[in-house]
Short mmCIF file of C-alpha atoms in Angstrom, two decimals:
data_model
loop_
_atom_site.label_atom_id
_atom_site.label_comp_id
_atom_site.label_asym_id
_atom_site.label_seq_id
_atom_site.Cartn_x
_atom_site.Cartn_y
_atom_site.Cartn_z
CA MET R 412 116.12 -10.41 71.03
CA LYS R 413 119.28 -11.06 69.04
CA VAL R 414 120.96 -7.93 67.70
CA LEU R 415 122.79 -7.82 64.40
CA ARG R 416 124.74 -4.79 63.27
CA VAL R 417 125.54 -4.84 59.57
CA PRO R 418 126.92 -1.74 57.87
CA GLU R 419 124.72 -0.76 54.98
CA ALA R 420 127.85 -0.53 52.81
CA THR R 421 128.19 -4.29 53.35
CA ILE R 422 124.71 -4.91 51.94
CA GLY R 423 125.61 -2.80 48.92
CA ARG R 424 128.78 -4.82 48.39
CA LEU R 425 126.93 -8.13 48.73
CA SER R 426 124.78 -6.90 45.85
CA VAL R 427 127.92 -6.11 43.83
CA TYR R 428 129.52 -9.48 44.67
CA SER R 429 126.41 -11.36 43.62
CA ARG R 430 126.29 -9.65 40.22
CA TYR R 431 129.97 -10.32 39.66
CA LEU R 432 129.52 -13.99 40.61
CA GLU R 433 126.54 -14.35 38.26
CA GLN R 434 128.75 -13.11 35.45
CA LEU R 435 131.43 -15.66 36.36
CA ASP R 436 128.82 -18.42 36.61
CA LYS R 437 127.61 -17.57 33.10
CA ASN R 438 131.21 -17.89 31.93
CA GLY R 439 131.47 -21.36 33.47
CA VAL R 440 133.57 -20.53 36.55
CA THR R 441 132.72 -22.99 39.35
CA THR R 442 134.93 -22.03 42.33
CA ILE R 443 136.45 -18.74 43.46
CA SER R 444 138.54 -17.38 46.32
CA SER R 445 137.77 -14.26 48.32
CA GLY R 446 140.93 -12.78 46.78
CA GLU R 447 139.58 -13.28 43.28
CA ILE R 448 136.22 -11.75 44.18
CA ALA R 449 138.08 -8.83 45.75
CA LYS R 450 140.16 -8.26 42.64
CA GLY R 451 137.12 -8.59 40.39
CA VAL R 452 135.09 -5.90 42.15
CA GLY R 453 137.91 -3.69 43.44
CA VAL R 454 137.88 -4.13 47.23
CA SER R 455 140.32 -5.85 49.61
CA PRO R 456 140.16 -9.63 50.22
CA ALA R 457 139.74 -8.94 53.95
CA GLN R 458 136.69 -6.80 53.15
CA VAL R 459 135.12 -9.62 51.12
CA ARG R 460 135.66 -12.15 53.93
CA LYS R 461 134.32 -9.72 56.53
CA ASP R 462 131.23 -8.89 54.45
CA LEU R 463 130.43 -12.55 53.87
CA ALA R 464 130.96 -13.44 57.55
CA TYR R 465 128.21 -11.16 58.90
CA PHE R 466 125.62 -13.76 58.07
CA GLY R 467 127.42 -16.84 59.38
CA GLU R 468 130.24 -19.05 58.21
CA PHE R 469 130.39 -19.81 54.55
CA GLY R 470 132.92 -21.65 52.38
CA THR R 471 135.73 -24.02 53.30
CA ARG R 472 139.07 -22.51 54.28
CA GLY R 473 141.69 -22.96 51.57
CA VAL R 474 139.23 -24.35 49.03
CA GLY R 475 137.43 -21.16 48.08
CA TYR R 476 133.76 -20.76 47.42
CA ASN R 477 131.52 -22.74 45.14
CA VAL R 478 130.20 -20.01 42.83
CA LYS R 479 126.65 -21.33 42.49
CA ASP R 480 126.32 -21.90 46.25
CA LEU R 481 127.64 -18.44 47.01
CA ILE R 482 125.19 -16.86 44.54
CA ARG R 483 122.32 -18.74 46.19
CA TYR R 484 123.56 -17.68 49.64
CA LEU R 485 123.78 -14.01 48.59
CA HIS R 486 120.37 -14.11 46.91
CA ARG R 487 118.88 -15.50 50.11
CA ILE R 488 120.44 -12.69 52.15
CA LEU R 489 119.39 -9.99 49.69
CA GLY R 490 115.87 -11.38 49.35
CA LEU R 491 116.36 -12.12 45.66
CA THR R 492 114.97 -15.65 45.67
CA HIS R 493 111.85 -14.36 43.93
CA PRO R 494 111.05 -11.43 41.62
CA TRP R 495 109.86 -8.14 43.12
CA PRO R 496 107.04 -6.12 41.56
CA VAL R 497 107.72 -2.38 41.79
CA VAL R 498 105.68 0.73 41.06
CA VAL R 499 107.09 4.05 39.82
CA VAL R 500 105.24 7.25 40.62
CA GLY R 501 106.09 10.10 38.27
CA ALA R 502 106.20 9.73 34.49
CA GLY R 503 108.50 12.67 33.79
CA ASN R 504 112.04 12.29 32.50
CA LEU R 505 113.32 10.57 35.62
CA GLY R 506 110.35 8.17 35.87
CA THR R 507 110.64 7.37 32.17
CA ALA R 508 114.37 6.70 32.54
CA LEU R 509 113.66 4.38 35.48
CA CYS R 510 111.02 2.43 33.55
CA ALA R 511 113.46 2.00 30.67
CA TYR R 512 116.37 0.89 32.87
CA ARG R 513 117.21 -2.69 31.97
CA GLY R 514 119.32 -3.22 35.08
CA PHE R 515 116.14 -3.56 37.15
CA ARG R 516 114.60 -6.35 35.13
CA ASP R 517 117.93 -8.20 34.97
CA ARG R 518 117.87 -8.40 38.78
CA GLY R 519 114.24 -9.45 39.11
CA PHE R 520 112.66 -6.04 39.67
CA HIS R 521 109.57 -5.79 37.51
CA ILE R 522 107.92 -2.42 37.12
CA VAL R 523 104.22 -3.26 37.12
CA GLY R 524 102.82 0.24 37.20
CA VAL R 525 103.78 3.82 36.45
CA PHE R 526 101.62 6.70 37.63
CA ASP R 527 101.25 10.42 37.20
CA ASN R 528 98.64 13.08 37.92
CA ASP R 529 99.42 15.05 34.76
CA LEU R 530 96.61 14.57 32.24
CA LEU R 531 99.14 15.03 29.43
CA LYS R 532 101.10 12.03 30.68
CA ILE R 533 98.25 9.70 31.69
CA GLY R 534 97.53 7.24 28.90
CA LYS R 535 101.00 7.62 27.34
CA ARG R 536 102.97 4.40 26.96
CA ILE R 537 106.39 3.93 28.56
CA GLN R 538 107.95 0.65 27.50
CA ASP R 539 105.07 -1.82 27.73
CA LEU R 540 103.19 0.14 30.41
CA GLU R 541 100.44 2.70 30.17
CA VAL R 542 100.82 5.68 32.50
CA LEU R 543 97.93 5.47 34.96
CA PRO R 544 96.40 8.16 37.15
CA VAL R 545 97.68 8.28 40.73
CA GLU R 546 94.22 7.16 41.92
CA LYS R 547 94.97 3.72 40.49
CA ILE R 548 97.94 3.14 42.83
CA PRO R 549 96.02 1.19 45.53
CA GLU R 550 94.48 -1.13 42.94
CA VAL R 551 97.77 -1.95 41.19
CA VAL R 552 99.65 -2.36 44.48
CA LYS R 553 97.01 -4.78 45.71
CA GLU R 554 96.74 -6.70 42.46
CA HIS R 555 100.49 -7.36 42.18
CA GLY R 556 101.36 -7.47 45.89
CA VAL R 557 103.74 -4.54 45.44
CA ARG R 558 105.96 -3.77 48.44
CA ILE R 559 108.42 -1.36 46.83
CA GLY R 560 107.64 2.07 45.38
CA ILE R 561 109.96 4.46 43.58
CA ILE R 562 109.04 8.13 43.86
CA ALA R 563 110.14 10.24 40.88
CA VAL R 564 107.97 13.33 41.29
CA PRO R 565 108.89 16.98 41.98
CA GLN R 566 110.19 17.57 45.52
CA GLN R 567 107.07 19.33 46.77
CA ALA R 568 104.91 16.29 45.89
CA VAL R 569 107.15 13.59 47.42
CA GLN R 570 105.47 13.46 50.85
CA GLU R 571 101.97 13.28 49.37
CA VAL R 572 102.97 10.42 47.07
CA ALA R 573 104.71 8.65 49.96
CA ASN R 574 101.48 8.88 51.97
CA ILE R 575 99.46 7.35 49.12
CA LEU R 576 101.96 4.52 48.64
CA VAL R 577 102.12 3.71 52.34
CA LYS R 578 98.35 3.79 52.65
CA SER R 579 98.17 1.38 49.71
CA GLY R 580 100.39 -1.09 51.57
CA VAL R 581 103.83 -0.34 50.12
CA GLU R 582 106.54 -1.02 52.72
CA ALA R 583 109.70 0.35 51.12
CA LEU R 584 110.33 3.59 49.25
CA LEU R 585 113.13 4.84 47.06
CA THR R 586 113.19 8.62 46.74
CA PHE R 587 115.32 11.14 44.87
CA GLY R 588 116.54 14.56 45.91
CA SER R 589 116.95 15.92 49.38
CA VAL R 590 113.47 15.82 50.86
CA ALA R 591 113.07 14.08 54.23
CA VAL R 592 109.96 11.89 54.07
CA ARG R 593 107.91 11.12 57.16
CA VAL R 594 106.62 7.53 57.18
CA PRO R 595 105.41 5.06 59.81
CA PRO R 596 108.22 3.07 61.49
CA HIS R 597 107.56 -0.13 59.53
CA VAL R 598 108.31 1.62 56.22
CA ILE R 599 111.88 1.57 54.92
CA VAL R 600 113.03 4.63 52.98
CA ARG R 601 116.26 5.06 51.07
CA ASN R 602 117.17 8.12 49.13
CA ILE R 603 119.37 8.86 46.15
CA ASP R 604 120.79 12.32 46.48
CA LEU R 605 122.63 13.35 43.34
CA THR R 606 123.98 16.52 44.91
CA ILE R 607 125.74 14.56 47.66
CA LYS R 608 127.50 12.50 45.00
CA LEU R 609 128.67 15.65 43.20
CA GLU R 610 129.87 17.13 46.49
CA ILE R 611 131.92 14.02 47.16
CA LEU R 612 133.63 14.72 43.85
CA THR R 613 134.23 18.40 44.68
CA PHE R 614 135.51 17.39 48.11
CA TYR R 615 138.23 15.23 46.54
CA LEU R 616 139.04 17.74 43.80
CA ASN R 617 139.31 20.50 46.37
CA PHE R 618 141.19 18.43 48.93
CA ARG R 619 144.06 17.47 46.70
CA GLU R 620 144.60 21.11 45.79
CA THR R 621 144.38 22.51 49.29
CA HIS R 622 146.29 19.65 50.98
CA PRO R 623 148.95 18.62 48.45
CA ALA R 624 151.06 17.02 51.22
CA THR R 625 148.27 14.88 52.70
CA TRP R 626 147.32 11.48 51.38
CA LEU R 627 143.59 10.98 51.77
CA GLU R 628 143.11 7.29 52.21
CA PRO R 629 140.10 6.11 50.23
CA ASN R 630 137.61 4.39 52.48
CA ILE R 631 134.39 3.96 50.65
CA MET S 539 153.29 12.57 53.85
CA LYS S 540 150.41 13.06 56.28
CA VAL S 541 147.67 10.47 55.98
CA LEU S 542 144.02 11.27 56.57
CA ARG S 543 141.36 8.60 56.61
CA VAL S 544 137.85 10.00 56.27
CA PRO S 545 134.91 7.66 55.65
CA GLU S 546 133.10 8.69 52.50
CA ALA S 547 129.83 8.53 54.47
CA THR S 548 131.22 11.42 56.54
CA ILE S 549 131.70 13.55 53.42
CA GLY S 550 128.11 12.78 52.43
CA ARG S 551 126.86 13.82 55.87
CA LEU S 552 128.88 17.06 55.79
CA SER S 553 126.99 17.84 52.60
CA VAL S 554 123.69 17.12 54.38
CA TYR S 555 124.67 19.19 57.43
CA SER S 556 125.64 22.14 55.27
CA ARG S 557 122.30 22.16 53.47
CA TYR S 558 120.42 21.92 56.76
CA LEU S 559 122.47 24.79 58.22
CA GLU S 560 121.84 26.96 55.15
CA GLN S 561 118.13 26.46 55.70
CA LEU S 562 118.48 27.49 59.35
CA ASP S 563 120.60 30.48 58.37
CA LYS S 564 117.86 31.61 55.97
CA ASN S 565 115.41 31.34 58.86
CA GLY S 566 117.59 33.58 61.00
CA VAL S 567 119.11 30.96 63.33
CA THR S 568 122.57 32.12 64.47
CA THR S 569 123.92 29.39 66.79
CA ILE S 570 123.30 25.65 67.00
CA SER S 571 124.48 22.66 69.04
CA SER S 572 125.64 19.33 67.60
CA GLY S 573 122.54 17.83 69.23
CA GLU S 574 120.25 20.14 67.30
CA ILE S 575 122.03 19.42 64.02
CA ALA S 576 121.77 15.70 64.80
CA LYS S 577 118.04 15.96 65.43
CA GLY S 578 117.50 18.06 62.33
CA VAL S 579 119.12 15.59 59.95
CA GLY S 580 118.39 12.33 61.78
CA VAL S 581 121.77 11.10 63.03
CA SER S 582 123.26 10.84 66.52
CA PRO S 583 124.92 13.88 68.19
CA ALA S 584 128.12 11.81 68.59
CA GLN S 585 128.14 11.21 64.84
CA VAL S 586 127.85 14.94 64.14
CA ARG S 587 130.75 15.74 66.48
CA LYS S 588 132.88 12.94 65.02
CA ASP S 589 132.18 14.01 61.43
CA LEU S 590 133.06 17.63 62.16
CA ALA S 591 136.24 16.67 64.03
CA TYR S 592 137.93 14.92 61.08
CA PHE S 593 139.06 18.26 59.76
CA GLY S 594 140.27 19.81 62.99
CA GLU S 595 138.70 21.40 66.02
CA PHE S 596 135.70 23.57 65.44
CA GLY S 597 133.28 25.35 67.75
CA THR S 598 133.54 26.19 71.44
CA ARG S 599 132.56 23.51 73.93
CA GLY S 600 129.26 24.30 75.63
CA VAL S 601 128.48 27.29 73.39
CA GLY S 602 127.53 25.48 70.19
CA TYR S 603 128.43 26.48 66.70
CA ASN S 604 127.99 29.80 64.98
CA VAL S 605 125.79 28.82 62.02
CA LYS S 606 127.38 31.10 59.43
CA ASP S 607 130.91 30.10 60.48
CA LEU S 608 130.03 26.42 60.33
CA ILE S 609 128.51 26.82 56.86
CA ARG S 610 131.70 28.55 55.67
CA TYR S 611 133.81 25.81 57.26
CA LEU S 612 131.78 23.05 55.57
CA HIS S 613 131.82 24.84 52.21
CA ARG S 614 135.59 25.09 52.45
CA ILE S 615 135.89 21.35 53.16
CA LEU S 616 133.46 20.41 50.39
CA GLY S 617 135.07 22.76 47.88
CA LEU S 618 131.90 24.82 47.58
CA THR S 619 133.50 28.24 47.89
CA HIS S 620 132.98 28.77 44.16
CA PRO S 621 130.50 27.47 41.57
CA TRP S 622 131.38 24.36 39.56
CA PRO S 623 130.67 24.10 35.84
CA VAL S 624 129.52 20.60 34.89
CA VAL S 625 128.87 18.83 31.60
CA VAL S 626 126.26 16.11 31.03
CA VAL S 627 126.82 13.55 28.30
CA GLY S 628 123.64 11.86 27.13
CA ALA S 629 120.45 13.76 26.32
CA GLY S 630 118.03 10.89 26.83
CA ASN S 631 115.51 10.75 29.67
CA LEU S 632 118.15 10.54 32.39
CA GLY S 633 120.29 13.32 30.92
CA THR S 634 117.22 15.51 30.48
CA ALA S 635 116.14 14.85 34.07
CA LEU S 636 119.64 15.80 35.29
CA CYS S 637 119.65 19.05 33.30
CA ALA S 638 116.28 19.95 34.77
CA TYR S 639 117.23 19.12 38.36
CA ARG S 640 117.13 22.34 40.36
CA GLY S 641 119.05 20.84 43.28
CA PHE S 642 122.27 21.17 41.28
CA ARG S 643 121.99 24.89 40.58
CA ASP S 644 120.94 25.57 44.18
CA ARG S 645 124.30 24.13 45.29
CA GLY S 646 126.42 25.93 42.73
CA PHE S 647 126.63 23.22 40.07
CA HIS S 648 126.02 24.83 36.70
CA ILE S 649 125.43 22.58 33.73
CA VAL S 650 127.25 24.36 30.94
CA GLY S 651 126.92 21.71 28.25
CA VAL S 652 124.83 18.68 27.32
CA PHE S 653 125.96 16.34 24.57
CA ASP S 654 124.69 13.43 22.54
CA ASN S 655 125.67 11.60 19.35
CA ASP S 656 122.05 11.03 18.29
CA LEU S 657 121.22 13.33 15.36
CA LEU S 658 117.60 13.41 16.53
CA LYS S 659 118.70 14.90 19.85
CA ILE S 660 121.44 17.26 18.70
CA GLY S 661 120.05 20.78 18.36
CA LYS S 662 117.14 20.12 20.73
CA ARG S 663 116.86 22.49 23.68
CA ILE S 664 116.93 21.23 27.27
CA GLN S 665 116.27 24.03 29.71
CA ASP S 666 118.41 26.88 28.35
CA LEU S 667 120.95 24.59 26.68
CA GLU S 668 121.18 23.29 23.14
CA VAL S 669 122.18 19.64 22.86
CA LEU S 670 125.58 19.60 21.17
CA PRO S 671 127.36 16.79 19.33
CA VAL S 672 129.85 14.79 21.39
CA GLU S 673 132.66 16.22 19.25
CA LYS S 674 132.09 19.58 20.95
CA ILE S 675 133.00 18.22 24.41
CA PRO S 676 136.70 19.29 24.37
CA GLU S 677 135.79 22.82 23.30
CA VAL S 678 133.12 23.35 25.98
CA VAL S 679 135.25 21.74 28.70
CA LYS S 680 138.14 24.05 27.84
CA GLU S 681 135.99 27.17 27.49
CA HIS S 682 134.35 26.76 30.90
CA GLY S 683 137.20 25.04 32.76
CA VAL S 684 134.95 22.04 33.42
CA ARG S 685 136.38 19.47 35.85
CA ILE S 686 133.25 17.37 36.47
CA GLY S 687 131.36 15.28 33.93
CA ILE S 688 128.14 13.33 34.37
CA ILE S 689 127.73 10.32 32.09
CA ALA S 690 124.10 9.48 31.29
CA VAL S 691 124.49 7.26 28.23
CA PRO S 692 123.65 3.59 27.64
CA GLN S 693 125.96 1.20 29.51
CA GLN S 694 127.88 0.06 26.43
CA ALA S 695 128.90 3.64 25.64
CA VAL S 696 130.03 4.67 29.15
CA GLN S 697 133.73 3.79 28.73
CA GLU S 698 134.00 5.58 25.40
CA VAL S 699 132.42 8.72 26.82
CA ALA S 700 134.67 8.52 29.90
CA ASN S 701 137.70 8.39 27.58
CA ILE S 702 136.55 11.49 25.70
CA LEU S 703 135.87 13.41 28.92
CA VAL S 704 139.21 12.47 30.47
CA LYS S 705 141.08 13.35 27.28
CA SER S 706 139.32 16.74 27.32
CA GLY S 707 140.66 17.42 30.81
CA VAL S 708 137.73 16.41 33.03
CA GLU S 709 139.01 15.09 36.39
CA ALA S 710 135.89 13.70 38.06
CA LEU S 711 133.11 11.54 36.68
CA LEU S 712 129.67 10.61 37.92
CA THR S 713 128.30 7.47 36.27
CA PHE S 714 125.06 5.50 36.48
CA GLY S 715 124.47 1.77 36.35
CA SER S 716 126.89 -1.01 37.12
CA VAL S 717 129.67 -0.54 34.59
CA ALA S 718 133.22 -0.37 35.95
CA VAL S 719 135.02 2.47 34.17
CA ARG S 720 138.78 2.41 33.61
CA VAL S 721 140.35 5.84 34.05
CA PRO S 722 143.83 7.19 34.83
CA PRO S 723 144.66 7.36 38.57
CA HIS S 724 144.16 11.14 38.82
CA VAL S 725 140.50 10.85 37.76
CA ILE S 726 137.88 10.41 40.49
CA VAL S 727 134.86 8.29 39.61
CA ARG S 728 131.73 7.81 41.64
CA ASN S 729 128.79 5.73 40.58
CA ILE S 730 125.08 5.76 41.29
CA ASP S 731 123.78 2.22 41.13
CA LEU S 732 119.99 2.17 41.39
CA THR S 733 119.85 -1.61 41.64
CA ILE S 734 122.02 -1.61 44.77
CA LYS S 735 119.58 0.79 46.40
CA LEU S 736 116.62 -1.47 45.55
CA GLU S 737 118.51 -4.49 46.90
CA ILE S 738 119.12 -2.69 50.16
CA LEU S 739 115.32 -2.36 50.40
CA THR S 740 114.73 -6.04 49.57
CA PHE S 741 117.42 -7.01 52.07
CA TYR S 742 115.53 -5.26 54.88
CA LEU S 743 112.10 -6.47 53.73
CA ASN S 744 113.40 -10.02 53.53
CA PHE S 745 115.40 -9.88 56.75
CA ARG S 746 112.52 -8.91 58.99
CA GLU S 747 110.48 -11.79 57.63
CA THR S 748 113.16 -14.44 57.85
CA HIS S 749 114.60 -13.24 61.19
CA PRO S 750 111.60 -12.03 63.20
CA ALA S 751 113.55 -12.44 66.46
CA THR S 752 116.61 -10.45 65.41
CA TRP S 753 116.87 -6.72 65.66
CA LEU S 754 118.94 -5.39 62.79
CA GLU S 755 120.60 -2.30 64.07
CA PRO S 756 120.55 0.42 61.44
CA ASN S 757 124.07 1.62 60.70
CA ILE S 758 124.00 3.69 57.59
#
C-alpha cells in the first residue's frame, strides 16, 4: 500500500488557496504565480509550492498556474466537485448560527436537516428548515445521502448524538468543545475547540511580556 | 535576540494536556508519564515529550511528571496564572452561544461585556450580562483591562469592529469566517474558519474513495 503523509495544515491551506483563486477567477484573472498566491493569502511562496506538490506536479515552471485549472485541481483534492448535504444536530444558539452561516452554502455545503430533542425547539423554523425531532435523523440522512454531521448540542449529549449519526450512516463529524468522542475507525471526527484558540492568544500575550528579549517565530 | 520557533499546534496541545492533567489532579492522580498523557489525549508519547521540551527541561527521566507541577508549568507557559477578561462583539446567535459557553469560564476566561449596534438587541440580557451599544466598548475595555476581544458580527462588519477594539486597547482578536482583518503589528489575530474544518472532512471522505490503495497517514 502506498503511504502519503500530508500535514492537516496543508489541507486547510488548500481550502484557503481555492477560495482566494475563486475570487480572482471572478475578477477575470487567468494566470497566477505561487508568489502571488502566497502574497494574497499571507504565507510564503515556498509554502504554497510545497502544499501544491503533495498531490503531484502541477503548473509549468516559470509560467505560473492557470487559475481555472488550479481551482479544478484543488476542488478535486478537497472533494468539492459536487455539493455536500450536511445535517446539524442541536437547534440552540450555536446550531442556529451554523444554519444561518452563508459561508457553508457558498462552498457547496447544504444543510438539509436540523434536529433537536427539545419540544420547544422542534417545529420552529431556522432559515428555510423546520427543526425536526432527533428521531428523524436516520430518515433525513438516508433520503439525502448525508455523510457529514455537525454536532452542536451540550457537551454531555455529544456522544449520544454521535452514536445516532454514525448508526444512521454518517461518516464524518464536526464537534465543538472539548469532549473526546468515541466512534468506529471508519468515522472521521474533527473538533473546534474555542478555548484552545483563546489559549493560543493568551500564550502569545503572555510570552511577549515574560520573554521580551526572545523573538517567537510565527509558524502556524 | 534569542529566537524560538514553536509550532502553533504545540501550543494547542499544551492547552489540551493541561486540561487533561487538571482532570487527573481532581481525581487524585499525583504523578504521570509522558506515555500516559499521550494515551489520555490521543497523541504519541514522543509528541508529548517534544511539546513539553520546547520550553526547557521538565520532569525527571524515569520518574514521570508531578501532576501539580506540570499543570503549574503549563499554566505559566499558556499565560493562565490569572483570569482573563474578554469582550464579545455581536449579540446574534453566535455571540449568544459564546456568552453561554461554560468552557470559557472553566478556564478563567470571563466575558465582561457583550456589544451590538442593533437596537433590538441592546438592553437584552445574555446570561448575567446586558447587551451594550458598541459605543461602550472603550469604556468597558478600560474598566476591566480587557486585552482579548471576540468578534461575532456579520463578515462585512468585522474590520470595523476590529478597528474599534484595537483603538480601545485590545491586543488580541478571535474572529470567525474567512475575512482577513488588517490590524497593527502588535495585535494578534486568530481565526476560526468553519468551512476549512468541513473541507478537511470532505478531503478525507473523498481521498479514501479516489485512492483506495493509498494509506493517508494522519498528521494533525
